[in-house]
Short mmCIF file of C-alpha atoms and ligand atoms in Angstrom, two decimals:
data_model
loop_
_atom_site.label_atom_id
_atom_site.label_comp_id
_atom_site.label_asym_id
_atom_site.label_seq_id
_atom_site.Cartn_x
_atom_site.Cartn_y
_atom_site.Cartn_z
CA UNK A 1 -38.86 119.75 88.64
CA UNK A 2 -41.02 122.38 87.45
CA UNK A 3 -44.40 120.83 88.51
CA UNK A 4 -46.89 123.59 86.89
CA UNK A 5 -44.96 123.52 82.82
CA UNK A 6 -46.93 121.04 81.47
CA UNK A 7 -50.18 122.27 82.64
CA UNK A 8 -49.80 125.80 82.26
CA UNK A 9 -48.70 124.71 78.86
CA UNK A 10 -51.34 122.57 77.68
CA UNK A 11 -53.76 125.11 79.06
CA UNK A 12 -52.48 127.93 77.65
CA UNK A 13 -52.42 125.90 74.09
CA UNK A 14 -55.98 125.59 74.31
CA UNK A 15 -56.70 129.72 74.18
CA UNK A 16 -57.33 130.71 70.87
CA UNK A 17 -55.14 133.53 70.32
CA UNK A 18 -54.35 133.89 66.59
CA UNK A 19 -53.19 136.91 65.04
CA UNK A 20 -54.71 138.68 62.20
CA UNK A 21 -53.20 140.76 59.02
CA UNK A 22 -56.18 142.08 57.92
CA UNK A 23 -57.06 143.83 60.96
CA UNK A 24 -55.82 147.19 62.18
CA UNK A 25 -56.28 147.03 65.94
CA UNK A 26 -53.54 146.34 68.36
CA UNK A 27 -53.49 143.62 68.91
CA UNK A 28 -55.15 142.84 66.44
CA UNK A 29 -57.84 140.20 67.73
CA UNK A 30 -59.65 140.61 70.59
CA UNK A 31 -58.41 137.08 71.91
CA UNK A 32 -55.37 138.11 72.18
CA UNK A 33 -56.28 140.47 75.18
CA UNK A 34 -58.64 138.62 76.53
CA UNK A 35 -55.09 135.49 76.85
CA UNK A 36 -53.40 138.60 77.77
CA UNK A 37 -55.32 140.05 80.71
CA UNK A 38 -55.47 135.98 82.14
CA UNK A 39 -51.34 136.07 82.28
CA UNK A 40 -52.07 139.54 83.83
CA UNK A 41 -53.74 138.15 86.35
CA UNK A 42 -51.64 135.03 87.19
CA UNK A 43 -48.68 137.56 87.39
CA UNK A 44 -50.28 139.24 90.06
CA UNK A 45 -51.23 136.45 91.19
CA UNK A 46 -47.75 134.73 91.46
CA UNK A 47 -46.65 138.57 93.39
CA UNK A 48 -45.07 140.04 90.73
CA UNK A 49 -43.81 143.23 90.85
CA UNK A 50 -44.92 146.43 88.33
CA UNK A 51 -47.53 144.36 86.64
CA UNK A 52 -48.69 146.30 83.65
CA UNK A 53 -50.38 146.15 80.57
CA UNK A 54 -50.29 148.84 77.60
CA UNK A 55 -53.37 149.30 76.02
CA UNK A 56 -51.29 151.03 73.23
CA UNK A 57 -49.08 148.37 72.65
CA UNK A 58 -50.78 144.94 74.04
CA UNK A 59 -47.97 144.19 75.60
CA UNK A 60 -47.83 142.90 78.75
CA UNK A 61 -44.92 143.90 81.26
CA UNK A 62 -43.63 142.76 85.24
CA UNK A 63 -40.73 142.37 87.70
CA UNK A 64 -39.51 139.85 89.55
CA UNK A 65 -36.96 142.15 91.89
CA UNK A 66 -33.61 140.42 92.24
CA UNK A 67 -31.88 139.40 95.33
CA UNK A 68 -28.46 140.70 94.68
CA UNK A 69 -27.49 144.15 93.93
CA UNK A 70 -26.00 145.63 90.94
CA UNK A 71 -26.93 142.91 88.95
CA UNK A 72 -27.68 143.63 84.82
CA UNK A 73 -31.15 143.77 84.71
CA UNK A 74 -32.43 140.77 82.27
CA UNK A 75 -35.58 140.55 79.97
CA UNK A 76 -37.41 138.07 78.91
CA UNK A 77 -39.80 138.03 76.17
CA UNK A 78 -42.39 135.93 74.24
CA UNK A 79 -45.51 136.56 72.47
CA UNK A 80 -49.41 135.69 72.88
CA UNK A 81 -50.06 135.10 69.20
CA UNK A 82 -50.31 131.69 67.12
CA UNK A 83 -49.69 131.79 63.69
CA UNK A 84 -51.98 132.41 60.71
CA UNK A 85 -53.55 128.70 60.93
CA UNK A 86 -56.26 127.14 62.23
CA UNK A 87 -56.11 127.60 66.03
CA UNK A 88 -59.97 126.96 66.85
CA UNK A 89 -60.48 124.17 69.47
CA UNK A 90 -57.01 123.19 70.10
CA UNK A 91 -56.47 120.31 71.60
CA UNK A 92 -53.23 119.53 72.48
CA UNK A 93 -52.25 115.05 72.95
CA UNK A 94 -49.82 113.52 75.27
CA UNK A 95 -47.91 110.90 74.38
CA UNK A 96 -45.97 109.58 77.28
CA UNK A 97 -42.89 107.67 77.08
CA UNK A 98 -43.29 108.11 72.91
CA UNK A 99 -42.20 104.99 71.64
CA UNK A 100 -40.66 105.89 68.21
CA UNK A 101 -43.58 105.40 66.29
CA UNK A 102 -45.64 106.95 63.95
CA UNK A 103 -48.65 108.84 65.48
CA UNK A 104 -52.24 109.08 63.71
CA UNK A 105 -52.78 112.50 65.15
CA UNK A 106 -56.59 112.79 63.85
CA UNK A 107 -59.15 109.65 64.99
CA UNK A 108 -59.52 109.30 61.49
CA UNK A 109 -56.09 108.53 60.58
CA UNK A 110 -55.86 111.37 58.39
CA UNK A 111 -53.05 113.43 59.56
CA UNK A 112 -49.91 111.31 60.60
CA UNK A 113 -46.94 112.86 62.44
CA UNK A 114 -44.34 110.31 60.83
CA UNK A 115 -40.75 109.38 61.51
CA UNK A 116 -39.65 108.83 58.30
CA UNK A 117 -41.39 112.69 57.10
CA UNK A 118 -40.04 113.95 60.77
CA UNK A 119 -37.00 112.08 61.35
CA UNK A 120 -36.22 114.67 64.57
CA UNK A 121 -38.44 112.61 66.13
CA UNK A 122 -36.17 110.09 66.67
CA UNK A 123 -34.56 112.56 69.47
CA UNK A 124 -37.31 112.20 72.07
CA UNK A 125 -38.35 108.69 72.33
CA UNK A 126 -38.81 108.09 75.76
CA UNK A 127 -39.81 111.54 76.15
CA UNK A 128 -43.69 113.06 76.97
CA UNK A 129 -44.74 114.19 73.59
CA UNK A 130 -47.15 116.95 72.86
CA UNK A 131 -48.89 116.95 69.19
CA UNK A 132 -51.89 118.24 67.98
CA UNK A 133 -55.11 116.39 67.35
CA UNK A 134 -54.46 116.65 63.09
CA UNK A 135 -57.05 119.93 63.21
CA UNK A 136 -55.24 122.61 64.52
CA UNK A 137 -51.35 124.03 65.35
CA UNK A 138 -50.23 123.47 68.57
CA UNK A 139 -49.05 127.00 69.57
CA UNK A 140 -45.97 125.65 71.31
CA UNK A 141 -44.57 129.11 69.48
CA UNK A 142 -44.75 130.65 71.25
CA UNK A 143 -47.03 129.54 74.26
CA UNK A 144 -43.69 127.43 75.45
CA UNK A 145 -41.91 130.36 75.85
CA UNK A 146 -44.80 131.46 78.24
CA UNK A 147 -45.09 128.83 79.89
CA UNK A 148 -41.33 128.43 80.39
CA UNK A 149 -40.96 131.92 81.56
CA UNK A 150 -43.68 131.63 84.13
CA UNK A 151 -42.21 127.90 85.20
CA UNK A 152 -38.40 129.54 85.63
CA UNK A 153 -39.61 132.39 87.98
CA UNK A 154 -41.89 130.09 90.00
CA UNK A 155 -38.77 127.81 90.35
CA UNK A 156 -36.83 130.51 91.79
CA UNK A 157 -39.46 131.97 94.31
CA UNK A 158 -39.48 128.53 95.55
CA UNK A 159 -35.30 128.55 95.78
CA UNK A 160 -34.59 131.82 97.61
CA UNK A 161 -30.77 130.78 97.87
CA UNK A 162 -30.06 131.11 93.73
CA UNK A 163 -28.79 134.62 92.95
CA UNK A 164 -30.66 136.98 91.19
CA UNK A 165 -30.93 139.79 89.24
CA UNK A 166 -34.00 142.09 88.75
CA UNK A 167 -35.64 140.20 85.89
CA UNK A 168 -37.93 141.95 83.76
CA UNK A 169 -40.57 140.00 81.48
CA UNK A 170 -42.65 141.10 78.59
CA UNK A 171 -45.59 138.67 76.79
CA UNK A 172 -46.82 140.74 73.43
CA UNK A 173 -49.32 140.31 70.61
CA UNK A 174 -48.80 139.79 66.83
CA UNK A 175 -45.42 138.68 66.08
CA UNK A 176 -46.64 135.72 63.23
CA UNK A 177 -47.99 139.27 61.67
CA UNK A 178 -44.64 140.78 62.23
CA UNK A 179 -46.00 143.96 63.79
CA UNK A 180 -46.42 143.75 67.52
CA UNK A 181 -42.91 144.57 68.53
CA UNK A 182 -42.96 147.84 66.60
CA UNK A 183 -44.74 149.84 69.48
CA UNK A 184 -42.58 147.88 72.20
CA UNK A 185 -41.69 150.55 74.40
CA UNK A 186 -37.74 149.64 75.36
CA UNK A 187 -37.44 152.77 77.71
CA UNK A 188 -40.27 151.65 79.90
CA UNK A 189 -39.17 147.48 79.93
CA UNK A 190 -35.71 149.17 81.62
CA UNK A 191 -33.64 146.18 80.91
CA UNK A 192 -29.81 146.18 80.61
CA UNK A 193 -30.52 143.36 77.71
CA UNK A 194 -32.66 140.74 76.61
CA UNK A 195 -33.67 137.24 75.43
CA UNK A 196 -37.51 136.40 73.23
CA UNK A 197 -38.31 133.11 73.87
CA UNK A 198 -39.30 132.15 70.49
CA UNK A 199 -36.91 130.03 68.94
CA UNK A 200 -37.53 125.80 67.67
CA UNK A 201 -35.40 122.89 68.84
CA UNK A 202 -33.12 122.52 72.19
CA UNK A 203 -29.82 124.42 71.59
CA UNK A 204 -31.43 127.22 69.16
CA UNK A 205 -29.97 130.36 69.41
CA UNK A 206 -30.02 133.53 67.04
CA UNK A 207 -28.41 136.70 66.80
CA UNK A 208 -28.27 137.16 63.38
CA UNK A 209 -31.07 137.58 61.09
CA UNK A 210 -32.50 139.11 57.58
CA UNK A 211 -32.66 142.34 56.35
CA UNK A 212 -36.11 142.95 55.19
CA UNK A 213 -37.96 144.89 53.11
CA UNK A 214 -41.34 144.42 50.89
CA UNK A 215 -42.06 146.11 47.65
CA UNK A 216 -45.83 146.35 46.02
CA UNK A 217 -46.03 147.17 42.66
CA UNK A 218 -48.87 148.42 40.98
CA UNK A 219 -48.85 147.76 36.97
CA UNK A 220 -51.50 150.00 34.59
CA UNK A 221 -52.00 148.17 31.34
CA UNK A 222 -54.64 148.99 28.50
CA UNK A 223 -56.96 146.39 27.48
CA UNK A 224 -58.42 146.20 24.01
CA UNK A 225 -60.89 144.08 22.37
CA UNK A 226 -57.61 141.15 21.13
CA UNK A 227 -59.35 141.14 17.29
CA UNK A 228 -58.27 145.36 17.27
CA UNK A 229 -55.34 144.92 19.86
CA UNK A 230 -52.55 145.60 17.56
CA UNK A 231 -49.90 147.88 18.76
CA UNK A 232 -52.85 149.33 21.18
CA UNK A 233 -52.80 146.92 24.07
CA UNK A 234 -50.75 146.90 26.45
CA UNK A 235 -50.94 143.63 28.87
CA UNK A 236 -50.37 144.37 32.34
CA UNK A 237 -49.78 140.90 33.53
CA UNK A 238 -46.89 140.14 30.50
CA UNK A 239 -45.32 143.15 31.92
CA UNK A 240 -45.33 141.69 35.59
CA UNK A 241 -43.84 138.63 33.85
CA UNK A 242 -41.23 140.56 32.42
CA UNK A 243 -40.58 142.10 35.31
CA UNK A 244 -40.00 139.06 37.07
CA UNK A 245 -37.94 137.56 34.67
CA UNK A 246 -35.34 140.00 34.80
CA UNK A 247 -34.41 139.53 38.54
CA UNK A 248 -31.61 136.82 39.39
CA UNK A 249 -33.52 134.06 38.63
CA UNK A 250 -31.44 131.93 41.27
CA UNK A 251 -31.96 134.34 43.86
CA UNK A 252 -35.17 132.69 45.15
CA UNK A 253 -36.00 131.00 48.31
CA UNK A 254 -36.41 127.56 46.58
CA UNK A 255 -32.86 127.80 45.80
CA UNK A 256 -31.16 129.75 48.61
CA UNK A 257 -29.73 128.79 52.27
CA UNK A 258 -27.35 130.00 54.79
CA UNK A 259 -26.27 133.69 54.13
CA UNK A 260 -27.51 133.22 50.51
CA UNK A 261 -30.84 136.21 49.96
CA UNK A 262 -33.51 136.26 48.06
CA UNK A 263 -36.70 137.94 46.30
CA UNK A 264 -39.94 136.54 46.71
CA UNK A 265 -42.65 137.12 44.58
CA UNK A 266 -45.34 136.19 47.06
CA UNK A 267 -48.28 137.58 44.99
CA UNK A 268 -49.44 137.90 41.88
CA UNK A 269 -52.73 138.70 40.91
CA UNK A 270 -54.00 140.98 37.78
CA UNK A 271 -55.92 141.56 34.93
CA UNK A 272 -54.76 143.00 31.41
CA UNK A 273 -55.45 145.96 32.81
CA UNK A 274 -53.99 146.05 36.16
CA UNK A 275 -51.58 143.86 37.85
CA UNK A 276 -50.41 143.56 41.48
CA UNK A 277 -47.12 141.89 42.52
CA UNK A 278 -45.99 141.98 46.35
CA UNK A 279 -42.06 140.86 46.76
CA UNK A 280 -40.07 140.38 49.84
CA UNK A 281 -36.58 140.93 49.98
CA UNK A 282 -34.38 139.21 51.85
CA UNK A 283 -30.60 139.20 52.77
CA UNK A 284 -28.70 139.24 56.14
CA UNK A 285 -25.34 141.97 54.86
CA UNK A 286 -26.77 144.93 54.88
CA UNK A 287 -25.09 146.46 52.04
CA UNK A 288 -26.14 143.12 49.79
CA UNK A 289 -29.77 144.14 51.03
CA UNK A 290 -29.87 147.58 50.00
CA UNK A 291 -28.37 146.60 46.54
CA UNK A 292 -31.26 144.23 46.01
CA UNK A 293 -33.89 146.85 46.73
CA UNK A 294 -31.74 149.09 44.01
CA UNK A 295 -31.87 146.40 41.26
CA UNK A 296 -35.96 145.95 41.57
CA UNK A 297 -35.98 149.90 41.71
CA UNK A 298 -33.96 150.05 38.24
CA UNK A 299 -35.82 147.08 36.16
CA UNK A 300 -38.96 149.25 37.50
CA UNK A 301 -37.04 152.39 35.99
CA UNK A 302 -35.99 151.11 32.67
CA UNK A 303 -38.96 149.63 32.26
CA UNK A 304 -41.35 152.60 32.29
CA UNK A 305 -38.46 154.38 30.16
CA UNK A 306 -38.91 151.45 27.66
CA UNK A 307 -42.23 151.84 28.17
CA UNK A 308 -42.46 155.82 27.38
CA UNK A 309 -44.69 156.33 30.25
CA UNK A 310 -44.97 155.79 34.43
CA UNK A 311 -46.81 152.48 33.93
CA UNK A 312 -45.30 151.00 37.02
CA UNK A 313 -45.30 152.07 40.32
CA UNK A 314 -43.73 150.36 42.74
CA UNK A 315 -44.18 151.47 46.65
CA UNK A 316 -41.27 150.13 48.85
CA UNK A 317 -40.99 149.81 52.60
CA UNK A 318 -38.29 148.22 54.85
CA UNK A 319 -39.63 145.82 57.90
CA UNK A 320 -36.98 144.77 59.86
CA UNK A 321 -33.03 144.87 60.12
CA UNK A 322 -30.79 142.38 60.90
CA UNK A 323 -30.27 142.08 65.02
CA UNK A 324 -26.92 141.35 64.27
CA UNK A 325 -26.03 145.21 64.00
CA UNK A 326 -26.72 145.94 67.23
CA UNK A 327 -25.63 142.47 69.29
CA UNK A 328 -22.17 142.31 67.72
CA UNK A 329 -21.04 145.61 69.80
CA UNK A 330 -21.53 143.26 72.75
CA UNK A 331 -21.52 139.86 72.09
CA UNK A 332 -21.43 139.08 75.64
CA UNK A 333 -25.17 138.67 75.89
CA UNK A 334 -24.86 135.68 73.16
CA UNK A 335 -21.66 134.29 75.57
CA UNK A 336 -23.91 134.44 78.70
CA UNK A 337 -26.33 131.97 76.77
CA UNK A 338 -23.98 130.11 75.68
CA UNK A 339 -22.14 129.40 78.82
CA UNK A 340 -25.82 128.98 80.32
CA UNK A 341 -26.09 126.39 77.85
CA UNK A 342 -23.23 124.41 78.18
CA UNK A 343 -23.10 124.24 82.19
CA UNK A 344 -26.74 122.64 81.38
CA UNK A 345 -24.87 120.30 78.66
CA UNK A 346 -26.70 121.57 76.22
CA UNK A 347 -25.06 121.87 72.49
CA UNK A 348 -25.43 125.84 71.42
CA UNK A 349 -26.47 125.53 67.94
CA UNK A 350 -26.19 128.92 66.81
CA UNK A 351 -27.43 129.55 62.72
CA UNK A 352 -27.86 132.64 60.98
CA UNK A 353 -31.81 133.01 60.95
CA UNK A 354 -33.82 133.27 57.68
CA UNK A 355 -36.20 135.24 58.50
CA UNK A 356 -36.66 137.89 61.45
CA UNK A 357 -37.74 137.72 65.24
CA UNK A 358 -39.31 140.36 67.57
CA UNK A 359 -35.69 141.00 68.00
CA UNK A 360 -35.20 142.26 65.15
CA UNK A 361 -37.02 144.82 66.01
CA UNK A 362 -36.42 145.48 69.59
CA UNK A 363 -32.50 145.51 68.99
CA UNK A 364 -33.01 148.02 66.50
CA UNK A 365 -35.06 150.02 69.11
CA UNK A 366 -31.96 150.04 71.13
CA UNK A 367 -32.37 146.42 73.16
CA UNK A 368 -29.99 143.94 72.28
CA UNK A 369 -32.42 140.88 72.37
CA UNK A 370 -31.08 137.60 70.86
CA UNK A 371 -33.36 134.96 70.13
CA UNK A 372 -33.63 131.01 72.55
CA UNK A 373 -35.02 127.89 71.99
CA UNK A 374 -38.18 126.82 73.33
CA UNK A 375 -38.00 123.59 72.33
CA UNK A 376 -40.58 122.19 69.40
CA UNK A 377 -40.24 121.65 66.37
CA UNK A 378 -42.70 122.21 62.97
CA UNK A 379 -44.26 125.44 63.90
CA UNK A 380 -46.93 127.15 62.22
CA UNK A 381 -49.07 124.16 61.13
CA UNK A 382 -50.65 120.40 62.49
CA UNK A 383 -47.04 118.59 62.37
CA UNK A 384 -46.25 121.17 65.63
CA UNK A 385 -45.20 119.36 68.22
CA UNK A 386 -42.70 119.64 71.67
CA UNK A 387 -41.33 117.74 74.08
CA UNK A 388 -41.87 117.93 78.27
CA UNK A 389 -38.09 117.53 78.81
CA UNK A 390 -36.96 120.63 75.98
CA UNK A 391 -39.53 122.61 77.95
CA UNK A 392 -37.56 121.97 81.16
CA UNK A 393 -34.41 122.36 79.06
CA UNK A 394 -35.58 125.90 78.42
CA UNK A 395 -36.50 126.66 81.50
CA UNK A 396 -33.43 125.66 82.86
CA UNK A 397 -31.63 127.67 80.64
CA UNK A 398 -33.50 130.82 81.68
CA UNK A 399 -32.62 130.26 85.33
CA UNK A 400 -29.04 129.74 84.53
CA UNK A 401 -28.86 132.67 82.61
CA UNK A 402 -29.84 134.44 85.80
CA UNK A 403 -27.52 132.79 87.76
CA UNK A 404 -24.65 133.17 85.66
CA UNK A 405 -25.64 136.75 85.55
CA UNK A 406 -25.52 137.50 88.99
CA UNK A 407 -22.36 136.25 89.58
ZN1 ZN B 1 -42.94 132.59 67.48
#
């Protein structure tokens, strides 16, 4: 049906193009462009319209003009970046008509994608599996939702007679970093609304997600030699233990789901003499969120009092809000996906998300941009692994959005 998917896919999973936190250049590895200025290429290539790329963003930006008038004008968005594992030498195995069985991903026999640890797998036997060779990710997230993309407006140049809209795409660098979107430049994409493609299994779909913010504290202690230390040292890593221990102790991601928030304490690293803690906070109501930030701010405050001096300094920053905000005016955009969805008999499964997407962001820069499924499952690490037939279920989907749009 979509005869290029697969091997645009597979090829495009074999680019190393994975993001980096330490480094301050956007994007923020050079691969990245280099996987960026190829899809620039094959969109001109394919006849695109307005085909663009922003050095001062990364982000990479074309048409493909509708056929009907006065049609909303619908985006489409996923990014170039794999996440923050190993992503060298990818090579990407097809299993076709998978069986059911357990799969010995490495020669070795090391790495086993099993049914019993992965019982989802269960949903695609028959299908034409795509793992990993036990080494590496996959980068089916978000090189699917390229792929996909790519595969819907190929399908439609080649079926004149489906009606259109203008449809705008974007492919952008570092969202496993949770950065790239920042500089997306809504006023230049010119879309009525959007979609990333950037969600897991068939059915995903998310409109609702955290509140986020991260808080580094900085903790001075005084170290003395321990025979003299008496009533003179002052142990900066008890303190960041106290610290800790007065936050809701069941308020932790270990023990949260749903709507339920949370602070992590993701680092911890010190000496008597200086300590370090990095939290994130978490929570998808906004006014829960900002009470959460207030609570770490006050232990911090009643601490130093306690303390008699400014021993701890804590720096906080927000990240993202929750799209939610910004959909719910029109929750139309999350109907048209829906009703996409179920002419394609596809079950909308539709969860608040714990964590955020590069809609986050972009809603909050004024572009309503739910989140879709691209289909795998077990991002981010050597269990990653799609289907053939979810990638044509998303591509689908993308094409009926279109349809439904123009009509
Ligand atoms: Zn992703």
């Amino acid at each position: 049906m979509y005869p290029n998917l697969l091997s645009r896919f597979l090829r495009y999973c074999q680019i190393n193009t994975r993001s980096d936190a330490k480094s301050s250049t956007i994007p923020t590895t050079k691969e990245q462009v280099e996987f960026t200025l190829l899809l620039k290429q094959e969109l001109e290539n394919m006849g695109l319209k307005d085909v663009h790329y922003n050095e001062n963003n990364g982000f990479l930006t074309a048409t493909y003009a509708g056929n009907v008038p006065h049609a909303k004008v619908i985006g489409f968005i996923a990014h170039v970046d794999t996440a923050d594992f190993n992503s060298e030498h990818v090579k990407p195995r097809v299993h076709e008509h998978y069986t059911g069985s357990d799969i010995s991903l490495d020669e070795d026999g090391k790495y086993v994608l099993s049914i019993n640890e992965f019982p989802n797998l269960r949903d695609y036997i028959g299908e034409t599996l795509i793992t990993t060779s036990g080494d590496t990710l996959l980068g089916a997230d978000d090189k699917a939702g390229i792929a996909e993309i790519l595969s819907a407006i190929e399908w439609l140049q080649k079926n004149p007679h489906v009606k259109h809209g203008d449809v705008r795409i974007a492919f952008g660098p570092d969202e496993e970093i949770g950065r790239g979107a920042d500089l997306f430049d809504v006023e230049h994409f010119n879309a009525d609304f959007a979609y990333t493609m950037d969600s897991g299994r068939v059915g995903h779909l998310e409109f609702e997600t955290f509140n986020a913010s991260q808080a580094n504290i900085t903790i001075k202690g005084i170290s003395v030699h321990p025979g003299t230390a008496k009533n003179r040292m002052i142990n900066a890593l008890k303190l960041a233990l106290q610290l800790d221990a007065q936050l809701p102790q069941h308020d932790v991601p270990e023990k949260t789901e749903g709507y339920e928030g949370f602070y992590l304490l993701h680092n911890l690293e010190g000496t008597i003499e200086e300590a370090k803690m990095t939290y994130i906070i978490r929570d998808h109501d906004r006014e829960k969120f900002e009470n959460r930030k207030h609570t770490l701010q006050q232990i911090v405050t009643q601490m130093n009092r306690q303390l008699g001096d400014e021993r701890i300094h804590i720096h906080m920053f927000d990240q993202y809000y929750n799209m939610k905000e910004v959909i719910e005016k029109d929750l139309s955009i999350v109907q048209l996906a829906v009703d996409a969805m179920h002419a394609l008999g596809i079950t909308p499964i539709i969860e608040p998300f714990r964590g955020g997407t590069d809609g986050s962001k972009i809603s909050h820069l004024g572009l309503p941009t739910p989140n879709l499924f691209v289909g795998g499952e077990n991002f981010h690490g050597r269990y990653e692994y799609i289907t053939l037939e979810s990638m044509e279920k998303a591509t689908a989907l993308i094409i009926k959005i279109l349809e439904l749009n123009a009509q």
